[in-house]
Structures are given as structure tokens and as C-alpha cells.
PDB file of C-alpha atoms in Angstrom:
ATOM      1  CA  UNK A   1       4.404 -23.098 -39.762  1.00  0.00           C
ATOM      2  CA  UNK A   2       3.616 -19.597 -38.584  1.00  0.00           C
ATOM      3  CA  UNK A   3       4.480 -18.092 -35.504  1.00  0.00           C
ATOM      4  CA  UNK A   4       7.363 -18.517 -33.387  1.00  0.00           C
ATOM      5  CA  UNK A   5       8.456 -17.062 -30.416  1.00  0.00           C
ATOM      6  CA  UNK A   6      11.724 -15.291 -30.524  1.00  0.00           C
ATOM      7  CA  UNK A   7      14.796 -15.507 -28.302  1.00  0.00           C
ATOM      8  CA  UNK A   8      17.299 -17.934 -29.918  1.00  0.00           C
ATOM      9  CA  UNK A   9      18.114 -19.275 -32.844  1.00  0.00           C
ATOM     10  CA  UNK A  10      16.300 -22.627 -33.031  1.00  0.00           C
ATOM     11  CA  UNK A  11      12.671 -20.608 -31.995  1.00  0.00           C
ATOM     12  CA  UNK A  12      13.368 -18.289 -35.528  1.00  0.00           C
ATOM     13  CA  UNK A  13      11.659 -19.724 -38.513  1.00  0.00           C
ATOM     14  CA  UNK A  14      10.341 -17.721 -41.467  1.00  0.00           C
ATOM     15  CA  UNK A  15       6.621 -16.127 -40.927  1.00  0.00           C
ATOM     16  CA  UNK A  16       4.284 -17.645 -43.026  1.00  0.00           C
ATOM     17  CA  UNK A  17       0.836 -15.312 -42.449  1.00  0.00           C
ATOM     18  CA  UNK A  18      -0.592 -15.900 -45.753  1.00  0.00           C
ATOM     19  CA  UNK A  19      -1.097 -19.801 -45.010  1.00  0.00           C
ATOM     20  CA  UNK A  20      -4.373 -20.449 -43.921  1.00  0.00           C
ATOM     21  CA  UNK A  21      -5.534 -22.938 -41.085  1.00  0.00           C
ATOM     22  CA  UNK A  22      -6.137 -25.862 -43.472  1.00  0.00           C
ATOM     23  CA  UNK A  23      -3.094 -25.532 -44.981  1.00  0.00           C
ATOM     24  CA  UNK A  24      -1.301 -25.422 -41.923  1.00  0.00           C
ATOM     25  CA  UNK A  25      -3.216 -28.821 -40.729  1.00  0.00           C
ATOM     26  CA  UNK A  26      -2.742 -30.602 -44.139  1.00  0.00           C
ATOM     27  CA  UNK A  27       0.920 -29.896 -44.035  1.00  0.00           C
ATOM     28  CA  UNK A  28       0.934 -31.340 -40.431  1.00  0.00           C
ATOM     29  CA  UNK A  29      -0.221 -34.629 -42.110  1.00  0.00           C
ATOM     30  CA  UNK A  30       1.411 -34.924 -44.586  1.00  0.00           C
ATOM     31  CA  UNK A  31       4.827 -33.772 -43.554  1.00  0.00           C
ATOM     32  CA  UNK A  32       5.089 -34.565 -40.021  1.00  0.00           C
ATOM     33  CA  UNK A  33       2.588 -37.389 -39.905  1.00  0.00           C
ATOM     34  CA  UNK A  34       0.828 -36.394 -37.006  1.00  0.00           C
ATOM     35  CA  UNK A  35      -2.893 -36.919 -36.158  1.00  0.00           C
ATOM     36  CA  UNK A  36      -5.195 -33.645 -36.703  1.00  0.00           C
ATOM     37  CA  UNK A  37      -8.560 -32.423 -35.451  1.00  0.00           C
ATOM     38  CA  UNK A  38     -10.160 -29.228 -35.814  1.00  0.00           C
ATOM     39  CA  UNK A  39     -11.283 -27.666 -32.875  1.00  0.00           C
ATOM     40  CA  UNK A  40     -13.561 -24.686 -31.330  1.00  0.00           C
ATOM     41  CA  UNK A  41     -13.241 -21.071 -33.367  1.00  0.00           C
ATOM     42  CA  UNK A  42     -13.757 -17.584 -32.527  1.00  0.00           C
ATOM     43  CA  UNK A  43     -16.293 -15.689 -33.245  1.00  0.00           C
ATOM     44  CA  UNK A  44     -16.991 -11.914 -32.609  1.00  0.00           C
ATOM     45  CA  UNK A  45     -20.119 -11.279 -30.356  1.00  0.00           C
ATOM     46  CA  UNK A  46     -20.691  -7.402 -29.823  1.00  0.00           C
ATOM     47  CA  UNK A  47     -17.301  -6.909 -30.789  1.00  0.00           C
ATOM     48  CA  UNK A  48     -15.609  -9.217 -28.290  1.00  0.00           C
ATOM     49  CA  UNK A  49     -14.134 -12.833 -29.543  1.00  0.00           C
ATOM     50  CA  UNK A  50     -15.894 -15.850 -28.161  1.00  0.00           C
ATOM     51  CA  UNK A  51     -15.551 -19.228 -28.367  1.00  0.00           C
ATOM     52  CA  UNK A  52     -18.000 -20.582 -30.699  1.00  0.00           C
ATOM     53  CA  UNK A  53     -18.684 -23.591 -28.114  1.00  0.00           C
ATOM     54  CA  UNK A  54     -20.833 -20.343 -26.344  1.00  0.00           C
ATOM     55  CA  UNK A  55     -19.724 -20.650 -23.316  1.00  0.00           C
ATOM     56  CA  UNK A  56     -19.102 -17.149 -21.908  1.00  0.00           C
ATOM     57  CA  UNK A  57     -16.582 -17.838 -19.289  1.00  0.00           C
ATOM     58  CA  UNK A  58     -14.625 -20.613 -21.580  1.00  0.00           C
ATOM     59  CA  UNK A  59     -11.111 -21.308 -20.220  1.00  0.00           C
ATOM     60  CA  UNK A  60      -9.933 -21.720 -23.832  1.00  0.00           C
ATOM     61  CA  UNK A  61     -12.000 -20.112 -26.135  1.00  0.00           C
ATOM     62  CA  UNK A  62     -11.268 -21.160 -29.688  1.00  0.00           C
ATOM     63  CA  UNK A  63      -8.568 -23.645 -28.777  1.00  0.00           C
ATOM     64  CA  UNK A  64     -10.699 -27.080 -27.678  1.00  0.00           C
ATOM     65  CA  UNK A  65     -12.326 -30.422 -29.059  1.00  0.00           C
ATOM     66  CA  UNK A  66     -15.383 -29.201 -30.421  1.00  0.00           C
ATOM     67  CA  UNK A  67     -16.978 -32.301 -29.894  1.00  0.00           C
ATOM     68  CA  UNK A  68     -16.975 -35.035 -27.340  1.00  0.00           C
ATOM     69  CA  UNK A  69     -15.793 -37.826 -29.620  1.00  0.00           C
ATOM     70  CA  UNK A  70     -13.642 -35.826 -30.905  1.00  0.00           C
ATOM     71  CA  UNK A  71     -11.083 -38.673 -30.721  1.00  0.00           C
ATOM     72  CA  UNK A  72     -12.572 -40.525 -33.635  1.00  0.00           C
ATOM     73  CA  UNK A  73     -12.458 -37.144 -35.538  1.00  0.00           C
ATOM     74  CA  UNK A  74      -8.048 -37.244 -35.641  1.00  0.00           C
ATOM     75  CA  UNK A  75      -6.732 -38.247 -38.491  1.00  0.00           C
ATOM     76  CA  UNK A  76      -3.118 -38.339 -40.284  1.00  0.00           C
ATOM     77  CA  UNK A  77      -4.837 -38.286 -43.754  1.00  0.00           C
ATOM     78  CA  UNK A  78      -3.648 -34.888 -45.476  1.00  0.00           C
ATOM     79  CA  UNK A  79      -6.947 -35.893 -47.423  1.00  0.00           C
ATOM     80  CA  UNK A  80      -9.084 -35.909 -44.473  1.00  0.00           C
ATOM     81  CA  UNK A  81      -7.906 -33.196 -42.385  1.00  0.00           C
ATOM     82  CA  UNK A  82      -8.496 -30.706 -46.281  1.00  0.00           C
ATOM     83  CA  UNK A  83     -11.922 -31.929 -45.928  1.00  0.00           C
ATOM     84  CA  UNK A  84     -12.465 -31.138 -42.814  1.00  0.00           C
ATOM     85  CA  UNK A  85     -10.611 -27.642 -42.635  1.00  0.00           C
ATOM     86  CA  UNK A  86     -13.335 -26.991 -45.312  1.00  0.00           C
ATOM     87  CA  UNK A  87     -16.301 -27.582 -43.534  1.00  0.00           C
ATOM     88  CA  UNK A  88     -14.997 -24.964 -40.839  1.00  0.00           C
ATOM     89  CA  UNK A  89     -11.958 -22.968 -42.025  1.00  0.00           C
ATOM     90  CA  UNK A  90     -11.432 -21.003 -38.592  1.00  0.00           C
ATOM     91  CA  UNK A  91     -11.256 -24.102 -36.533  1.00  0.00           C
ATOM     92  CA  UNK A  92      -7.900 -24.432 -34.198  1.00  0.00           C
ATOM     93  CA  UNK A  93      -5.362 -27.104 -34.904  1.00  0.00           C
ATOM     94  CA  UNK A  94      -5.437 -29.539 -32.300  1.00  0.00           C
ATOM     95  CA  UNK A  95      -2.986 -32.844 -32.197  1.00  0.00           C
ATOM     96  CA  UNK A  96      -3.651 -35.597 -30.046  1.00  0.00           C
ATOM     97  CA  UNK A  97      -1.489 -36.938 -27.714  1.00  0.00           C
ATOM     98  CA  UNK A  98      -0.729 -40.570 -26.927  1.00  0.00           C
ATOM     99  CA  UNK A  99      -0.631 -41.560 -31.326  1.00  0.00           C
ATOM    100  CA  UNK A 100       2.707 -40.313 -32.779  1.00  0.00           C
ATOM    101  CA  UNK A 101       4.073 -38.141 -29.454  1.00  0.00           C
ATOM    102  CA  UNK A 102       2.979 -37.961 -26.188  1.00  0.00           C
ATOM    103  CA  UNK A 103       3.615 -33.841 -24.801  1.00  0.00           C
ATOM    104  CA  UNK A 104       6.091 -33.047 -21.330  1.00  0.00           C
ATOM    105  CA  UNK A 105       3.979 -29.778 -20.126  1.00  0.00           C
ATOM    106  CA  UNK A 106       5.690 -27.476 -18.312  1.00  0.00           C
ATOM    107  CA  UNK A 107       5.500 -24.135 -17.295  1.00  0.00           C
ATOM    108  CA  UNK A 108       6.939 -21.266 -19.439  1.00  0.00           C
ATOM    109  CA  UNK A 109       9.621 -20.184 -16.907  1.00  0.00           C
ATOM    110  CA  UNK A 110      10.721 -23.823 -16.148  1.00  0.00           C
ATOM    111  CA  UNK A 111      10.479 -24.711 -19.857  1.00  0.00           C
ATOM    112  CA  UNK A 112      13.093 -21.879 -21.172  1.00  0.00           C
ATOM    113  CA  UNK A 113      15.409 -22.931 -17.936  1.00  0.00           C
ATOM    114  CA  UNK A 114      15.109 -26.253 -19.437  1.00  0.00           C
ATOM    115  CA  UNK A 115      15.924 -25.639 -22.911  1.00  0.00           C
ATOM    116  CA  UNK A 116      18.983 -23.486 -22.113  1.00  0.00           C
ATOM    117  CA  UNK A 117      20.121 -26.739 -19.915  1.00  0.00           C
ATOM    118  CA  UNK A 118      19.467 -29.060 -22.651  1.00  0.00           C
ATOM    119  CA  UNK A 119      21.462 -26.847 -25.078  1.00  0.00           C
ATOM    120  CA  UNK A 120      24.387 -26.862 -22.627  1.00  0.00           C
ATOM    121  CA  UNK A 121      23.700 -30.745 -22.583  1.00  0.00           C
ATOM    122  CA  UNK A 122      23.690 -31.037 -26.321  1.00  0.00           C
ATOM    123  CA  UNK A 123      20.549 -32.811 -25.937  1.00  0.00           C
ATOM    124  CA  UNK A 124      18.808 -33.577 -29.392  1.00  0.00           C
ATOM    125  CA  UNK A 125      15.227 -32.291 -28.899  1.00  0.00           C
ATOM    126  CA  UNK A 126      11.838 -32.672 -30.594  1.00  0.00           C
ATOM    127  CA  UNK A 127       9.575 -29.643 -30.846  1.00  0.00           C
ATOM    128  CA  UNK A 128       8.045 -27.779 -28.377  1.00  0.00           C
ATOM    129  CA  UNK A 129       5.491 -25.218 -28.289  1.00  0.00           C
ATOM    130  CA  UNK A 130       4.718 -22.144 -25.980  1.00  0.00           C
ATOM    131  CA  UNK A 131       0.752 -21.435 -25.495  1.00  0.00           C
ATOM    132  CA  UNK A 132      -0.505 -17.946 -24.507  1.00  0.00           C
ATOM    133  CA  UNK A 133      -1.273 -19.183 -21.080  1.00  0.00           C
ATOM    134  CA  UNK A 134       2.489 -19.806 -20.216  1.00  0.00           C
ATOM    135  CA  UNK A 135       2.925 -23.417 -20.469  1.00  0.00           C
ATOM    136  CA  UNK A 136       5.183 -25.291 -22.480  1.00  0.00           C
ATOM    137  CA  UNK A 137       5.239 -28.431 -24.333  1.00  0.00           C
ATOM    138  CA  UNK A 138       7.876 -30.366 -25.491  1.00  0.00           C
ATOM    139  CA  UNK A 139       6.712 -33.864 -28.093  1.00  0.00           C
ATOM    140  CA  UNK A 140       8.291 -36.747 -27.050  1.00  0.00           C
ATOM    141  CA  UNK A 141       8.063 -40.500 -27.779  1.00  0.00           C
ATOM    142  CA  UNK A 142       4.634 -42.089 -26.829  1.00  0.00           C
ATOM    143  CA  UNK A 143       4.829 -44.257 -24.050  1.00  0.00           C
ATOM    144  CA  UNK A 144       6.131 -40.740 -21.900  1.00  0.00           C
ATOM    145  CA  UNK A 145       2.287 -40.645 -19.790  1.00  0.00           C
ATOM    146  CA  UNK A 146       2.893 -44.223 -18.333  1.00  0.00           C
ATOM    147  CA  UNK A 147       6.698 -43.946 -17.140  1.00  0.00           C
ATOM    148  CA  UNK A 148       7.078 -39.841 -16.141  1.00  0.00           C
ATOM    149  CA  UNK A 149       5.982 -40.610 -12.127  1.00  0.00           C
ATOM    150  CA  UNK A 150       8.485 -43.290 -12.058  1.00  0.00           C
ATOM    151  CA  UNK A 151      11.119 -40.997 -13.764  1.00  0.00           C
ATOM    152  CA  UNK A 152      10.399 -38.161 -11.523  1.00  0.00           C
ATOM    153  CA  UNK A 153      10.710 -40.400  -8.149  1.00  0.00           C
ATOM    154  CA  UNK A 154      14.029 -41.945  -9.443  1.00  0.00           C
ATOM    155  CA  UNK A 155      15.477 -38.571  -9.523  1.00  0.00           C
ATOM    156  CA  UNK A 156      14.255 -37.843  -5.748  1.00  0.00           C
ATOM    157  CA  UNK A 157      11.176 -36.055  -6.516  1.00  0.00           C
ATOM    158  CA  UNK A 158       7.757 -37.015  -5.419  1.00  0.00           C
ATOM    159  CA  UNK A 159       5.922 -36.607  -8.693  1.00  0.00           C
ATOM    160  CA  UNK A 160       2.845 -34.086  -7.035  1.00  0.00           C
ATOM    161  CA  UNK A 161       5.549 -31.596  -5.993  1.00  0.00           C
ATOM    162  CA  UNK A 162       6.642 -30.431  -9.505  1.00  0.00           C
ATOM    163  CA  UNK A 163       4.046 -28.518 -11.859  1.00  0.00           C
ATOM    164  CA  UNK A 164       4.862 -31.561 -14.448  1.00  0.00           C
ATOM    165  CA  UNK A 165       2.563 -33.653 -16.490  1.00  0.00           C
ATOM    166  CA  UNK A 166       2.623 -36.100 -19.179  1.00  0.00           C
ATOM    167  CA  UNK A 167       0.133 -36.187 -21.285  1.00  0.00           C
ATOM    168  CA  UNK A 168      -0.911 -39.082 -23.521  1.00  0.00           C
ATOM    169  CA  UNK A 169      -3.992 -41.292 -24.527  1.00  0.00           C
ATOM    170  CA  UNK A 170      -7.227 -39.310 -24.269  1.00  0.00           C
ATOM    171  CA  UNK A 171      -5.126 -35.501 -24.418  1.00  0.00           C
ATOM    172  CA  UNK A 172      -4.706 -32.808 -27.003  1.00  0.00           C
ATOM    173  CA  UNK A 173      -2.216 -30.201 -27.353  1.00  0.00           C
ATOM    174  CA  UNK A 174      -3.498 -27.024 -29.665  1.00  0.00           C
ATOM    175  CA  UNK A 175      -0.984 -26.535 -32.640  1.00  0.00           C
ATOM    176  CA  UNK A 176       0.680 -23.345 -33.683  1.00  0.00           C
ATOM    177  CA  UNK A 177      -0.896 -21.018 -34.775  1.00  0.00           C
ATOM    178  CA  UNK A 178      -4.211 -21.457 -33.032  1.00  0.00           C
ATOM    179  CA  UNK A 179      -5.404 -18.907 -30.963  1.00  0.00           C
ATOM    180  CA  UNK A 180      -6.198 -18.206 -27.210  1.00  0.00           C
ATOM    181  CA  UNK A 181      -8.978 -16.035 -27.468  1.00  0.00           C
ATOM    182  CA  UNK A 182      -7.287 -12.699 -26.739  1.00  0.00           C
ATOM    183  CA  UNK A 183      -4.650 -14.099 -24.672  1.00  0.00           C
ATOM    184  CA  UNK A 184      -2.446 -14.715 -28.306  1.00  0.00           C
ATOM    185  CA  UNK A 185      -1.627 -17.585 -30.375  1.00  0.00           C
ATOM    186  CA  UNK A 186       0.402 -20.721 -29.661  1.00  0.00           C
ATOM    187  CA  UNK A 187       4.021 -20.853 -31.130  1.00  0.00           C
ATOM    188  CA  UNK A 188       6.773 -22.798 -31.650  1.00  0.00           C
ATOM    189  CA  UNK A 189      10.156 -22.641 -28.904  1.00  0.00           C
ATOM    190  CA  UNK A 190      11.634 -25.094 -30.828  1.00  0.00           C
ATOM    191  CA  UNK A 191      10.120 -25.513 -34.395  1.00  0.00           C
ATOM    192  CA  UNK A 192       9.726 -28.917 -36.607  1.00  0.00           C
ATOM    193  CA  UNK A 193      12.318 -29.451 -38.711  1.00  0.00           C
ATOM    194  CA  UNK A 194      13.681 -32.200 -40.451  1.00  0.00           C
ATOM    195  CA  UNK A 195      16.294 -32.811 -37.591  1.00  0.00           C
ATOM    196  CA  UNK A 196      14.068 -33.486 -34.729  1.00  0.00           C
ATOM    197  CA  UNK A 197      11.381 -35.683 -37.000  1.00  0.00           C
ATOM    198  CA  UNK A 198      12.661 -38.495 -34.611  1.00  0.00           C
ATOM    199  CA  UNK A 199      11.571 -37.542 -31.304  1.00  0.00           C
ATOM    200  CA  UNK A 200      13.760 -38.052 -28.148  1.00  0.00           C
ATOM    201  CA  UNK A 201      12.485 -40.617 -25.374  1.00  0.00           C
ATOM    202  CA  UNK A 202      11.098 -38.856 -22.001  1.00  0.00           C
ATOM    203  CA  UNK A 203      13.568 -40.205 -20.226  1.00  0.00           C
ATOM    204  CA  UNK A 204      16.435 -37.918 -22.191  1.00  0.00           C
ATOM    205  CA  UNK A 205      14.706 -34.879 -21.198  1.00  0.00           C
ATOM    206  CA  UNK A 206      13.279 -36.033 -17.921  1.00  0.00           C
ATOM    207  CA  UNK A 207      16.341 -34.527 -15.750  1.00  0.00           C
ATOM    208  CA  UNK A 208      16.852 -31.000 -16.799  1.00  0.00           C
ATOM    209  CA  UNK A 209      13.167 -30.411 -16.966  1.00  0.00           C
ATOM    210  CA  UNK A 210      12.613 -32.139 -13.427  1.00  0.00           C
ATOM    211  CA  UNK A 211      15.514 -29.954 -11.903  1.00  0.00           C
ATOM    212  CA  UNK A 212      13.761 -26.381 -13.573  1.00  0.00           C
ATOM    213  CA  UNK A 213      10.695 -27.432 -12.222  1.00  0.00           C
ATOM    214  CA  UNK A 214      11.499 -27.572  -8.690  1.00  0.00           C
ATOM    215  CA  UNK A 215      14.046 -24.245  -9.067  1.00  0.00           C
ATOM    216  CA  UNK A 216      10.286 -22.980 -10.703  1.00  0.00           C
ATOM    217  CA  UNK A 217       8.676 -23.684  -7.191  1.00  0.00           C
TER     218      UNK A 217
END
């Protein structure tokens, strides 16, 4: 995959810039068998990049479900997903949640609190991604969107209080390295690699993300 954030070892993976989008997506397919969709694209209007939904003030421009059924649209076929890279070779990488993962998001201070914990832990993580607007995701098992409340009361905290959300069925996460607009491009903490193709359960992960969520207060 492309880019990748730098600060320890597991976030270093070669640069590949010459890949383009729908190679990127294919090889999401095939080798990680994850569900793909393309998404919104920029485009430069009077020398400023917009979304191509054309919505001036878009929250993410270039990194959202183009469509409203865009659920329909994800597929795991390396087949499919060339096809449709074709049709629109800018489009963002998008991966819905709630199929093969669900996503832990997090914020980006809490998240790299977390990870150092986990490494201390020895905790065997999945990948996680850092987005341009400082949140962090880390893939889990699905099932994560359904029993994260529960998780977060057991371990004394009433779920509203912590900036933590599950997301599953009927969410997206945008996939390195789609882009922000000008804020940047999404990239990986914690990269794919054949070690973490099994993904660890939310409840693994639950505690040391909980616990830098509420020192993240």
C-alpha cells in the first residue's frame, strides 16, 4: 500500500507512489479480501480541489460514497472493483464496515497512547489507519458495533463519556491512500501484513483504548 505514517517500526512499509488507485483497490480484494467501493474524487475548480459531489463546503471532499446505495456497489471481486476503478480512476478507496471488520475509531492522540500500551501488552493487532482529520481506526472482528457499549460500561465507563465508536453495518472507513481534500491522505499506523490477516476481537483491544480515551478527555 502507499503511505504510512512514520514513528515506529510497524507504521514503516516501503512507498509505493507509482501504484495507481485501482491497483491499490484490486490488491485490497484480492489479497486481503475485503469489500471495496469507489468513492467521491477531486477535482480542481479555479485552482482549488473540490469534491466532485459539488458541494462547496463538503466535510470530506474526495473521501465519501458517491452514491446513496452505495452499499450494493462493495464488492470483494478483484474483477469487479478493476472494472470499476476504470470507469473513474481518481475515485477514493472506501471499505465498508460491518462485512470482513468492523473499525474501533478513535482519536489520533488516544490512538498512539493506545498502541504504545498494546505494544507493552504484546497485544497482536490488526491494522489501523490514521486519516488527515486526526482520527484513528483500528479493524477488528465484525460483531465489534453491537458489543463496544457493553464493553465500555464493564470497564466503569459510561459509553457517551469517551470519544469512542464502533462502527459496523451501514459505515465506511476511506482506505489508504485516499485523500482529504487538502487536509492529506489517509495512512497506515499499523500496516496489513500477513501477521495481522486474522483480526483480533474488540474485546482484546477494548481496555487500553478505553483507558487512552478518558486520559484523552
Amino acid at each position: 500500500m502507499d503511505d504510512t505514517i512514520a514513528g515506529t517500526e510497524t507504521a514503516r512499509i516501503p512507498k509505493q507512489r507509482g501504484e495507481s488507485l485501482q491497483e491499490i483497490a484490486v490488491r485490497y480484494a484480492e489479497e486481503r479480501h475485503w469489500d471495496v467501493f469507489p468513492g467521491t474524487w477531486l477535482e480542481a475548480v479555479d485552482g482549488v480541489q473540490r469534491c466532485s459531489c459539488g458541494e462547496p463546503a463538503c466535510a470530506l471532499p474526495g473521501a465519501h460514497p458517491a452514491r446513496e446505495d452505495w452499499a450494493t456497489l462493495a464488492t470483494g471481486s478483484a474483477t469487479v472493483a478493476r472494472r470499476m476503478w476504470a470507469k473513474q480512476p481518481r475515485a477514493s478507496i472506501l471499505l465498508p464496515t460491518g462485512r470482513t471488520f468492523d473499525a474501533i475509531d478513535v482519536p489520533e492522540t488516544a490512538g498512539f497512547l493506545a498502541l504504545a500500551r498494546m505494544e507493552r501488552m504484546e497485544l497482536t493487532l490488526g491494522p489501523v489507519t490514521c486519516t488527515p482529520d486526526r482520527r484513528m481506526h483500528f479493524f477488528v472482528l465484525p460483531g465489534a458495533a453491537a458489543k463496544v457499549p457493553d464493553l465500555v460500561r464493564k470497564l466503569g465507563w459510561p459509553p457517551a463519556s469517551l470519544d469512542l465508536v464502533a462502527l459496523g453495518e451501514g459505515t465506511y472507513v476511506a482506505a489508504p491512500p485516499t485523500r482529504y481534500g487538502s487536509q492529506g491522505a489517509v495512512q497506515w499506523a499499523c500496516r496489513p501484513t500477513p501477521a495481522n490477516r486474522w483480526l483480533p476481537d474488540a474485546e482484546e483491544l477494548i481496555s487500553p483504548l478505553a483507558y487512552a480515551c478518558g486520559r484523552d478527555r
